[in-house]
PDB file of C-alpha atoms in Angstrom:
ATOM      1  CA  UNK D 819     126.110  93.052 107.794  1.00  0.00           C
ATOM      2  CA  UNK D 820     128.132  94.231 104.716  1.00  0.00           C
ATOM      3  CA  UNK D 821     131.750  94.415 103.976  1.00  0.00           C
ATOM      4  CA  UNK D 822     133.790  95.879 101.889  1.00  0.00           C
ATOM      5  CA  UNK D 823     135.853  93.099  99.109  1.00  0.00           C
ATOM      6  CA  UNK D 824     140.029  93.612  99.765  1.00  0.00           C
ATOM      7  CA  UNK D 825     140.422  90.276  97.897  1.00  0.00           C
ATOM      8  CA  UNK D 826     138.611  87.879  96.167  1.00  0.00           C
ATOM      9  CA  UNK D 827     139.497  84.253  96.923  1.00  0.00           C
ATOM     10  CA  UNK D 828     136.615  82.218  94.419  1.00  0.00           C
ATOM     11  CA  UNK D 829     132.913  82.714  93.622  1.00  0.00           C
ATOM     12  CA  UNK D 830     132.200  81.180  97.302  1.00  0.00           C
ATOM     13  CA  UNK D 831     134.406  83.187  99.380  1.00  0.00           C
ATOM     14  CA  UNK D 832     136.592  86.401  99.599  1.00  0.00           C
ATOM     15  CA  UNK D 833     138.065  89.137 102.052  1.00  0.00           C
ATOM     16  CA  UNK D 834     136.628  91.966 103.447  1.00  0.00           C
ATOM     17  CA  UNK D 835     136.868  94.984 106.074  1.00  0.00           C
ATOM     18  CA  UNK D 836     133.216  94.711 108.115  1.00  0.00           C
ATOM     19  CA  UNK D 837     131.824  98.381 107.571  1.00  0.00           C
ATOM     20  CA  UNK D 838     131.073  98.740 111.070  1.00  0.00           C
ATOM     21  CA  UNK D 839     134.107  98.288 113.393  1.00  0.00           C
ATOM     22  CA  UNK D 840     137.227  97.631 110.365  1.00  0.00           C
ATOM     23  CA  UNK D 841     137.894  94.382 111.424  1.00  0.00           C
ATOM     24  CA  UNK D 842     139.207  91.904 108.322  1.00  0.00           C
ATOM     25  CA  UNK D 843     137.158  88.538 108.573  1.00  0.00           C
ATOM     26  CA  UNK D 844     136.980  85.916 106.004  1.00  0.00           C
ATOM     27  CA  UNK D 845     133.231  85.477 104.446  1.00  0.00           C
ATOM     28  CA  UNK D 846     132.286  82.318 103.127  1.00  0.00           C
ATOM     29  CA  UNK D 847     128.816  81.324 100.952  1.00  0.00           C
ATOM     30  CA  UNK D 848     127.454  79.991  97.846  1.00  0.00           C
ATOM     31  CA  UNK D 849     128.153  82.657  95.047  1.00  0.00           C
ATOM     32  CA  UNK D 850     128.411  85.133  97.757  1.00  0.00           C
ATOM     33  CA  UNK D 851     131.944  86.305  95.625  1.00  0.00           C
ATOM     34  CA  UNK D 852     130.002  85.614  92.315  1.00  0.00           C
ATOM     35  CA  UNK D 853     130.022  88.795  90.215  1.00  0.00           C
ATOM     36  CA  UNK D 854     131.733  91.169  92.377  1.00  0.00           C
ATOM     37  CA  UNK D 855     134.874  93.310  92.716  1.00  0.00           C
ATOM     38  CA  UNK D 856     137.685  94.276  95.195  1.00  0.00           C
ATOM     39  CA  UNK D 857     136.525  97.826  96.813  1.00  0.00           C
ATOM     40  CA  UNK D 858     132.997  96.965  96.561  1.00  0.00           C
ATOM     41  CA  UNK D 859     130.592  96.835  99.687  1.00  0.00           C
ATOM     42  CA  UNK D 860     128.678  93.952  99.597  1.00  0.00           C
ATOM     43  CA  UNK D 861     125.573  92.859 101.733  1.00  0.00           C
ATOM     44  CA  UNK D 862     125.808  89.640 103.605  1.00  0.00           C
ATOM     45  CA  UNK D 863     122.960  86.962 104.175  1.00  0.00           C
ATOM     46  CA  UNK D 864     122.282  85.109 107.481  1.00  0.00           C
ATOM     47  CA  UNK D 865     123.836  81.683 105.390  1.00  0.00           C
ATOM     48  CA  UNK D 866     127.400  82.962 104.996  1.00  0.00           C
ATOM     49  CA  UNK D 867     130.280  81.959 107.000  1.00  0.00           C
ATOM     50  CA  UNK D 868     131.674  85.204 109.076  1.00  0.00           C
ATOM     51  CA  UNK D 869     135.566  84.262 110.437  1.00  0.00           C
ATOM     52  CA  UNK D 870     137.888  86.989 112.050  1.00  0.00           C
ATOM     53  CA  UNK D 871     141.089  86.940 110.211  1.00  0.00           C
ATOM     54  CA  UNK D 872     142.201  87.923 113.801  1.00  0.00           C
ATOM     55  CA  UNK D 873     142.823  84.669 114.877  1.00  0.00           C
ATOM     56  CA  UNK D 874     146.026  83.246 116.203  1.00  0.00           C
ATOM     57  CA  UNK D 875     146.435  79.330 115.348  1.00  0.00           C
ATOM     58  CA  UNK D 876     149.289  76.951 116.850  1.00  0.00           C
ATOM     59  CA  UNK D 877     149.779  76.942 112.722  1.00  0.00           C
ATOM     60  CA  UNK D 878     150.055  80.801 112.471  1.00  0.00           C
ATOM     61  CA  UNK D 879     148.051  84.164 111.826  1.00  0.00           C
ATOM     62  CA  UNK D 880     144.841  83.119 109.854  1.00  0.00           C
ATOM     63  CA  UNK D 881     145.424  86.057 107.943  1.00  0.00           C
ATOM     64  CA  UNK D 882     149.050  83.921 106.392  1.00  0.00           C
ATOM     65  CA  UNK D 883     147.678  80.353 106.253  1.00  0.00           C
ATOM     66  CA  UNK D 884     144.471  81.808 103.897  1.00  0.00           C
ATOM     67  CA  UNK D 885     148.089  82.934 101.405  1.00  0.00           C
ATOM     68  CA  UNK D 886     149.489  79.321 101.568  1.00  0.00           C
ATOM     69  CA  UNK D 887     145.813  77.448 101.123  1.00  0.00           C
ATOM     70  CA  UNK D 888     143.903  76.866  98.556  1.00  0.00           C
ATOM     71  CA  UNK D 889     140.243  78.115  98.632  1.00  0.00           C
ATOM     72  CA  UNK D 890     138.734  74.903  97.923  1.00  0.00           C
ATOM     73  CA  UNK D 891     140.630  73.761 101.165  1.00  0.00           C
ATOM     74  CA  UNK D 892     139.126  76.563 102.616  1.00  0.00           C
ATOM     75  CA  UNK D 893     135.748  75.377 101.420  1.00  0.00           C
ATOM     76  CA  UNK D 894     136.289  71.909 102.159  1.00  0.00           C
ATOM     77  CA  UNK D 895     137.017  72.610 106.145  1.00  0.00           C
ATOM     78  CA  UNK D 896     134.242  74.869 106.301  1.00  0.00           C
ATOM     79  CA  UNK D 897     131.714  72.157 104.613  1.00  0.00           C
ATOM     80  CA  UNK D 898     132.947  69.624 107.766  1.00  0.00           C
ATOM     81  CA  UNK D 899     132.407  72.307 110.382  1.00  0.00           C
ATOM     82  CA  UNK D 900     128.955  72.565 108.626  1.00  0.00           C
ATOM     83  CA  UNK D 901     128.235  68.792 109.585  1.00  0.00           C
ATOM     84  CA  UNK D 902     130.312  69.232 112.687  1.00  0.00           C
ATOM     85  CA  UNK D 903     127.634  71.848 114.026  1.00  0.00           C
ATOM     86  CA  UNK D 904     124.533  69.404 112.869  1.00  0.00           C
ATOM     87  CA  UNK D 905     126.384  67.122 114.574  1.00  0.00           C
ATOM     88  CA  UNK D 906     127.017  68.459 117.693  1.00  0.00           C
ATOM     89  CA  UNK D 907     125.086  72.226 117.881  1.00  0.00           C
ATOM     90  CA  UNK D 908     127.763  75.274 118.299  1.00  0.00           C
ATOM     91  CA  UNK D 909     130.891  74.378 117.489  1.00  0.00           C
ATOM     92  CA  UNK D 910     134.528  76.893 117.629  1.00  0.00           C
ATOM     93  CA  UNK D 911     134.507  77.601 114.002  1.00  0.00           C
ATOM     94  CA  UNK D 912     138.232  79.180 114.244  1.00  0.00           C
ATOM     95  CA  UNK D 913     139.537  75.808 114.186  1.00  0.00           C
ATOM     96  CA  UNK D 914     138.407  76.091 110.217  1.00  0.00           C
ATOM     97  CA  UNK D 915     142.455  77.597 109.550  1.00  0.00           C
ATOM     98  CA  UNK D 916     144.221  75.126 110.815  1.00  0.00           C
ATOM     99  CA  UNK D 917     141.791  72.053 109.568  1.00  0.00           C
ATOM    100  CA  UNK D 918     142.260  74.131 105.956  1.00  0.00           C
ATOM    101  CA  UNK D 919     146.281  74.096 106.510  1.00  0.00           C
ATOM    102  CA  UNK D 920     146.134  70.219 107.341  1.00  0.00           C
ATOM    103  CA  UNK D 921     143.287  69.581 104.112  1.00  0.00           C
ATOM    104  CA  UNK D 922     145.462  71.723 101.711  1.00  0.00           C
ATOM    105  CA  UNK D 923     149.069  69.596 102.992  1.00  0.00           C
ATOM    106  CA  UNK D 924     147.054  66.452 102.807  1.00  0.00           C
ATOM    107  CA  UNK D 925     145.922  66.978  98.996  1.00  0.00           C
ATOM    108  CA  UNK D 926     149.139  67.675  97.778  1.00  0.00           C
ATOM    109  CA  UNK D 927     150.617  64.145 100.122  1.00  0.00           C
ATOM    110  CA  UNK D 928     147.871  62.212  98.080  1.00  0.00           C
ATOM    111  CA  UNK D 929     148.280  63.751  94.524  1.00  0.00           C
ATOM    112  CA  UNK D 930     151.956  62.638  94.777  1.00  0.00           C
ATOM    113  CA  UNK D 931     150.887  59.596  95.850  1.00  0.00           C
ATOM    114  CA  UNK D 932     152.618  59.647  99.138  1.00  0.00           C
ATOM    115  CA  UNK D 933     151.285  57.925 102.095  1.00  0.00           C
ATOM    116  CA  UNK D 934     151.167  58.660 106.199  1.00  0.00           C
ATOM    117  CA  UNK D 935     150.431  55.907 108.539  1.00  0.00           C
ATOM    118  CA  UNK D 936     149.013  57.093 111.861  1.00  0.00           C
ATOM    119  CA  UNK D 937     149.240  53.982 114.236  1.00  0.00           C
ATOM    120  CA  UNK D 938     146.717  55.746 116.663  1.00  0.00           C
ATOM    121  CA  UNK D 939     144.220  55.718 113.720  1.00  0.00           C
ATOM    122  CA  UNK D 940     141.839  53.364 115.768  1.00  0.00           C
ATOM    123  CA  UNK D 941     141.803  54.446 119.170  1.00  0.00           C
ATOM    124  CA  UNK D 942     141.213  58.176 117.462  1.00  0.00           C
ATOM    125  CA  UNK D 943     138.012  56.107 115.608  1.00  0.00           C
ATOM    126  CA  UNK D 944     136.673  54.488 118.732  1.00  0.00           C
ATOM    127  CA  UNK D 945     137.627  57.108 121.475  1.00  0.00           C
ATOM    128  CA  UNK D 946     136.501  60.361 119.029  1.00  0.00           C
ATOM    129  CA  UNK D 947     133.717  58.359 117.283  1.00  0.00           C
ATOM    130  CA  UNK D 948     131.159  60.974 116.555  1.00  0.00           C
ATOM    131  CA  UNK D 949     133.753  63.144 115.505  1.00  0.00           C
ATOM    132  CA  UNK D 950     135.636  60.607 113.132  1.00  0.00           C
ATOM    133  CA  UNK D 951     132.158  59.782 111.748  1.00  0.00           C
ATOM    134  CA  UNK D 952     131.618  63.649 110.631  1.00  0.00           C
ATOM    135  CA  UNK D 953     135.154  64.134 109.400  1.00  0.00           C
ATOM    136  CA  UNK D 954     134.240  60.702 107.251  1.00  0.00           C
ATOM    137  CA  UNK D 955     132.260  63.067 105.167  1.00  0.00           C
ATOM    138  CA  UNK D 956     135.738  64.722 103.520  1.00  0.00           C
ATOM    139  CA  UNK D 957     135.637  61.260 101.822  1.00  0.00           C
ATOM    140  CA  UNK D 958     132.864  61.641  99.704  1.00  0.00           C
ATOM    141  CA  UNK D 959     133.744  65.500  99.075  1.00  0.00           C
ATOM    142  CA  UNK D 960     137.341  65.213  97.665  1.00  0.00           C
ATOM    143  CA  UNK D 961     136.320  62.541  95.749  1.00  0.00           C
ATOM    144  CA  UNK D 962     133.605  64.840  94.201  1.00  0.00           C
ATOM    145  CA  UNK D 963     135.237  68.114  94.098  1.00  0.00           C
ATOM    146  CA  UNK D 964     139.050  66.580  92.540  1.00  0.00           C
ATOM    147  CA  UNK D 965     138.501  62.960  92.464  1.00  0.00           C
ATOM    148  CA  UNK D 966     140.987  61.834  95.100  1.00  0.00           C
ATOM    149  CA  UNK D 967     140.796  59.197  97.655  1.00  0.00           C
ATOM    150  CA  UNK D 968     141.197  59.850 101.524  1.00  0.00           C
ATOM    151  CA  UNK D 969     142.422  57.116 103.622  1.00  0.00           C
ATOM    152  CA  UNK D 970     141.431  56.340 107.451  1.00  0.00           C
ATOM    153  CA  UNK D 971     144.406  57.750 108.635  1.00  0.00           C
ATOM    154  CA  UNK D 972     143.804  61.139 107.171  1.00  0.00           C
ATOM    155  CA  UNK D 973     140.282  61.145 108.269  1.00  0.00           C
ATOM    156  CA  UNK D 974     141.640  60.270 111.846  1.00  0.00           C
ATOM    157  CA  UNK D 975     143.557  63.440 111.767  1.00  0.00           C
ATOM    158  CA  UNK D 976     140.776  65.478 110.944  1.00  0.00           C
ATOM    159  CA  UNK D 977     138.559  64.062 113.469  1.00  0.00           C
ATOM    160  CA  UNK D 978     141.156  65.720 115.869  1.00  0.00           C
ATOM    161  CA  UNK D 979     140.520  68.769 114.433  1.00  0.00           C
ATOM    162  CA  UNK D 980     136.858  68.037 114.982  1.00  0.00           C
ATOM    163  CA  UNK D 981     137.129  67.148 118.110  1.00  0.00           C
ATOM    164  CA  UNK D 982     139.535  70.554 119.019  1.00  0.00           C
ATOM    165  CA  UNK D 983     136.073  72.460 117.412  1.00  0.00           C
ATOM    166  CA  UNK D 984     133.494  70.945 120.530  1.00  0.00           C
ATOM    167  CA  UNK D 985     135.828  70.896 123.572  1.00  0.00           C
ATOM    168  CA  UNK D 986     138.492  73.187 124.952  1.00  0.00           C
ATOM    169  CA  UNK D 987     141.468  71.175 123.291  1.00  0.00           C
ATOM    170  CA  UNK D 988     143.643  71.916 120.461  1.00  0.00           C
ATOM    171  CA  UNK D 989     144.525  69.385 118.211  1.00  0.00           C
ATOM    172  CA  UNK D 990     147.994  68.538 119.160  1.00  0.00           C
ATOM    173  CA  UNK D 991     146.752  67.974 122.909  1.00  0.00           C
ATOM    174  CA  UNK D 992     144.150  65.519 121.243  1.00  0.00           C
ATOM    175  CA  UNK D 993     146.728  63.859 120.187  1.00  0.00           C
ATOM    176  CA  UNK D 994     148.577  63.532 122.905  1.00  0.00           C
ATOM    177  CA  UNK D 995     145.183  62.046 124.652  1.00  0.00           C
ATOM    178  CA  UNK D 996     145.161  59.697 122.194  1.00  0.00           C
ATOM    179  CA  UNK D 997     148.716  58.904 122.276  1.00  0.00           C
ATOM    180  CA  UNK D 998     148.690  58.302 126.333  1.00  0.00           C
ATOM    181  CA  UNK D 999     145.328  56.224 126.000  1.00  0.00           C
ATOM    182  CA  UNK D1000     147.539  53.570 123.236  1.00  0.00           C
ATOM    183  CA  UNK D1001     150.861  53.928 126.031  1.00  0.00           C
ATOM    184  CA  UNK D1002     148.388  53.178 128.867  1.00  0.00           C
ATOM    185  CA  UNK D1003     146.768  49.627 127.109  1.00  0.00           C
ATOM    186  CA  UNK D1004     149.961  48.921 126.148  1.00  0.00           C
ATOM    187  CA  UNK D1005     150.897  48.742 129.549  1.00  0.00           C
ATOM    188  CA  UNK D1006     147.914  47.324 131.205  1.00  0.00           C
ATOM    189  CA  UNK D1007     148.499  44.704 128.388  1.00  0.00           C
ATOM    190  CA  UNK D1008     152.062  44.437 129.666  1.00  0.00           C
ATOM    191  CA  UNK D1009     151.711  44.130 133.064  1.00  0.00           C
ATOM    192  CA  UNK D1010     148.582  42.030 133.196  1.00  0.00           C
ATOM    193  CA  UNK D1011     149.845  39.092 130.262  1.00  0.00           C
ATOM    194  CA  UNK D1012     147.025  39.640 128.453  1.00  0.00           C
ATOM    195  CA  UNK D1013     146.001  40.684 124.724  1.00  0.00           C
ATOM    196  CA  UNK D1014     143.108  43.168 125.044  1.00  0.00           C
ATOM    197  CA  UNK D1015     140.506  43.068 122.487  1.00  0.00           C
ATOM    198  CA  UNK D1016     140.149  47.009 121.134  1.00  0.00           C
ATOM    199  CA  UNK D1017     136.491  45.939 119.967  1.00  0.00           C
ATOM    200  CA  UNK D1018     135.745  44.395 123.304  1.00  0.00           C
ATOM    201  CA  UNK D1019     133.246  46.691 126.041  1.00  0.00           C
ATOM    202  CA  UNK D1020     136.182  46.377 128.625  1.00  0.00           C
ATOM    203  CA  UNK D1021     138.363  48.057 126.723  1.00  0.00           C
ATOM    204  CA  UNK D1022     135.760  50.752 125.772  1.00  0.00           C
ATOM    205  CA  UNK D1023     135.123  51.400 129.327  1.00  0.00           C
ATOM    206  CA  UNK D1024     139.098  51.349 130.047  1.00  0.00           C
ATOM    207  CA  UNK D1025     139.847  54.146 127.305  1.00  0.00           C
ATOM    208  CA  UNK D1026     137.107  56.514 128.314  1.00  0.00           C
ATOM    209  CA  UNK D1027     138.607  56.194 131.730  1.00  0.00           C
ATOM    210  CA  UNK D1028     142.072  57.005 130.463  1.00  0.00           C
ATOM    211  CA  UNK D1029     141.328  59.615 128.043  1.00  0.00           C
ATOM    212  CA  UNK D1030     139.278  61.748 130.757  1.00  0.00           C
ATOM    213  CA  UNK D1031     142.181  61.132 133.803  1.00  0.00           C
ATOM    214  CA  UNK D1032     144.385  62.050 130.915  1.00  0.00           C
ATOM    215  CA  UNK D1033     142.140  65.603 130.190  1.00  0.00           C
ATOM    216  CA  UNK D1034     142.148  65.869 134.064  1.00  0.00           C
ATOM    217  CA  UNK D1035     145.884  65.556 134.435  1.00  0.00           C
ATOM    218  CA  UNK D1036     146.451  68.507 131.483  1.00  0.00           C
ATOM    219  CA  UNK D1037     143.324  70.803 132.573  1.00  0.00           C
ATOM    220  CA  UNK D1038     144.490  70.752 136.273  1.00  0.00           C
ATOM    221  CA  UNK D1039     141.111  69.005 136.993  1.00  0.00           C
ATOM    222  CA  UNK D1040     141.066  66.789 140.678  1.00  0.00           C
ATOM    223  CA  UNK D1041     138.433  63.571 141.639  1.00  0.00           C
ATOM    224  CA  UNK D1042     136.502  64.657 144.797  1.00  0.00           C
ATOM    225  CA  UNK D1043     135.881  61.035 146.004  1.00  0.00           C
ATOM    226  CA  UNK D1044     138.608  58.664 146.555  1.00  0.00           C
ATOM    227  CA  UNK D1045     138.447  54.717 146.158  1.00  0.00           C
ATOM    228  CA  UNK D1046     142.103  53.782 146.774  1.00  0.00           C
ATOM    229  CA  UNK D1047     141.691  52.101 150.494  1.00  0.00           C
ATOM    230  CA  UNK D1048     138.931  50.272 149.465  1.00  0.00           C
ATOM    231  CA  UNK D1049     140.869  49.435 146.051  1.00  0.00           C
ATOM    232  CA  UNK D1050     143.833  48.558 147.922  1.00  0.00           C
ATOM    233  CA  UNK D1051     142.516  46.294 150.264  1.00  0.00           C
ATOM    234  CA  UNK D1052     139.919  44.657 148.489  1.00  0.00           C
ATOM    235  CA  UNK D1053     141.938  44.502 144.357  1.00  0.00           C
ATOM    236  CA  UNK D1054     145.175  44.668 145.408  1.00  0.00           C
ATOM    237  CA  UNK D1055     147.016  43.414 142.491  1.00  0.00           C
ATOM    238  CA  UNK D1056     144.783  45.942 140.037  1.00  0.00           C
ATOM    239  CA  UNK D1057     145.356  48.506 142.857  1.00  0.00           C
ATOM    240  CA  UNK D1058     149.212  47.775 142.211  1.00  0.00           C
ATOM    241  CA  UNK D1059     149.126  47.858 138.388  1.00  0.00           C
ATOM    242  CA  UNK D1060     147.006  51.051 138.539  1.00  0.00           C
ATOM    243  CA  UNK D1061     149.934  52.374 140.671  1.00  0.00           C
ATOM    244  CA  UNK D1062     152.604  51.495 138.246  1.00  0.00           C
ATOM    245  CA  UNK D1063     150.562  52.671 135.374  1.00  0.00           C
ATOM    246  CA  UNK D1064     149.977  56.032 136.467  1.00  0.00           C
ATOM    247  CA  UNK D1065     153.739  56.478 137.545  1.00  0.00           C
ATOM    248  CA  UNK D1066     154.662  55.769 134.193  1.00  0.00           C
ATOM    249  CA  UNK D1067     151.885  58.331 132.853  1.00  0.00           C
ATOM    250  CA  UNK D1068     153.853  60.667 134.642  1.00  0.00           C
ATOM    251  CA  UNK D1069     156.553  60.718 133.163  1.00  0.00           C
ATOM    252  CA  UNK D1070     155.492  60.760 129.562  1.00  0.00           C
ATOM    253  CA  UNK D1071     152.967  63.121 130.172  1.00  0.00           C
ATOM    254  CA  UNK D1072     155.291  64.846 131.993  1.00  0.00           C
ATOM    255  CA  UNK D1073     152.094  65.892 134.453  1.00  0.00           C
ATOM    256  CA  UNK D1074     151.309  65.247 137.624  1.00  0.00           C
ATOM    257  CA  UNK D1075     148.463  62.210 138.229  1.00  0.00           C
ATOM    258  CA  UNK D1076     147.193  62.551 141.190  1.00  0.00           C
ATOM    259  CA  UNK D1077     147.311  59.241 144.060  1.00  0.00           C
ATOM    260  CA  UNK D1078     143.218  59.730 143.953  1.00  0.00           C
ATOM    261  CA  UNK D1079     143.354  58.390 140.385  1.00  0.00           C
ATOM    262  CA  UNK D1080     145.093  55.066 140.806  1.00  0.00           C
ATOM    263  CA  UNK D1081     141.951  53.513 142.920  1.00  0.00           C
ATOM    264  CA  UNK D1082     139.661  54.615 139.570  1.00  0.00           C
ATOM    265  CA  UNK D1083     142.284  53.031 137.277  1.00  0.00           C
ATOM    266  CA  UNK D1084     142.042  49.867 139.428  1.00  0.00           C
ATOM    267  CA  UNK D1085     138.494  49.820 139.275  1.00  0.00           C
ATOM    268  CA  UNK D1086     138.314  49.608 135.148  1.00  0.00           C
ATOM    269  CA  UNK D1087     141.056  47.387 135.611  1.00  0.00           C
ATOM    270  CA  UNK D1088     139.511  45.037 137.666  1.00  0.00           C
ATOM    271  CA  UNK D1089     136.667  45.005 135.890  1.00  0.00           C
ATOM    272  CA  UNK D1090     138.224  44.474 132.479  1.00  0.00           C
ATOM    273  CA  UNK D1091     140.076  41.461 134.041  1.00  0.00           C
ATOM    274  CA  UNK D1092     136.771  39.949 135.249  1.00  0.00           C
ATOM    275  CA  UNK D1093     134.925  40.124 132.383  1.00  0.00           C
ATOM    276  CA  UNK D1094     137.747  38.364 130.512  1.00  0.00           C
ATOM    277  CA  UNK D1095     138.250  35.590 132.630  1.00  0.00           C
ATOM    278  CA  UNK D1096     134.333  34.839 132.665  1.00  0.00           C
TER     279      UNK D1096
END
């Protein structure tokens, strides 16, 4: 494919019209800038980076955010979507804007040495752990490419962004997974007297529970089977918890949970409460 330069960004990326239908994408490969000059028509190997310029972010056009970012940001998001895809196998590579608007705002945070604290840093690291584990590699290249540190709670964020790439979420409504998964152990912790262990299996099985009722509740998604008589007769204080629980979910969600969910919820939470009491 070859495109025509409007505007070069570095040696490893610039702008271009695609010869064939005029659409403005954003191409992005070693030296594939190197050398060259706005107006020329330039071949493109199978190893660059193709992204429409068309795209529409919650953050803005792409076409503005590539003005207010720095290449190297640009470079940097595209390097984790690299890993992302070995990671995972075909990942939505227009999340690269927004992940380059967050990356360029972080930078400048940590060169003036200020500091964000993300208190859902480590449910985001246990309930998105493949994804936190490829945005860890942002550590190693900021540190090589403008010797700065990266702390866990910036890496959470990005794992977000990660995570929008591989499933049909954006990043805010990650967020608000992993907001309503903390909520809901806080109130299971509430209501039940007890301390639970983040580390512990129960709690693992608890929060994948939560987090997928939670991606039922936005996507509109419904159980088939239902366990609430059974739940009800046999669990009835879990059964009642459940019940309070997803009433509450409700409201901060501000989404409907559906009756068939509470007999699940009961389930995990009968089964934490076992396991601890063994």
């Amino acid at each position: 494919m070859s495109y025509r330069i409007t505007k070069i960004l570095n040696h490893n990326s610039f702008m271009g019209i695609e010869s064939k239908n005029d659409q403005e994408c954003l191409i992005m490969g070693k030296g594939v800038a190197f050398g060259k000059k706005v107006g020329q028509t330039v071949s493109v190997t199978g190893d660059a980076r193709v992204y429409s310029l068309k795209e529409l972010t919650d953050r803005g056009e792409a076409k503005e955010i590539i003005k207010s970012v720095s290449p190297l940001c640009l470079e940097l998001a595209n390097e984790v979507l690299d890993q992302a895809e070995e990671e995972f196998g075909k990942v939505d590579r227009s999340i690269l804007f927004t992940m380059a608007d967050h990356l360029d705002f972080a930078v400048r945070r940590i060169q003036n040495g200020e500091q964000i604290s993300n208190p859902l840093t480590d449910d985001i690291r246990i309930m998105f752990y493949k994804e936190y584990k490829v945005a860890g590699c942002i550590r190693d290249l900021l540190k090589e490419k403008l010797g700065i540190r990266i702390d866990e709670h910036e890496i959470g964020y990005i794992a977000l962004h990660v995570h929008a790439a591989i499933v049909d979420e954006n990043v805010s409504q990650a967020m608000e997974i992993a907001r309503t998964v903390r909520e809901c152990i806080c109130m299971v912790e509430e209501e039940t007297g007890k301390s639970i262990d983040i580390m512990s299996l129960g709690y693992n099985r608890l929060m994948n529970h939560v987090r997928y009722m939670v991606a039922r509740a936005i996507h509109g998604e419904k159980l088939k089977m239902s366990l609430n008589d059974y739940m009800s007769v046999k669990f009835p204080g879990p059964y009642m918890t459940a019940e309070k629980i997803c009433r509450k979910m409700e409201k901060s969600l501000k989404l409907p949970i559906p009756d068939i969910e509470i007999g699940y919820l009961a389930m995990h939470l009968e089964r934490m409460m076992d396991r601890e009491e063994e």
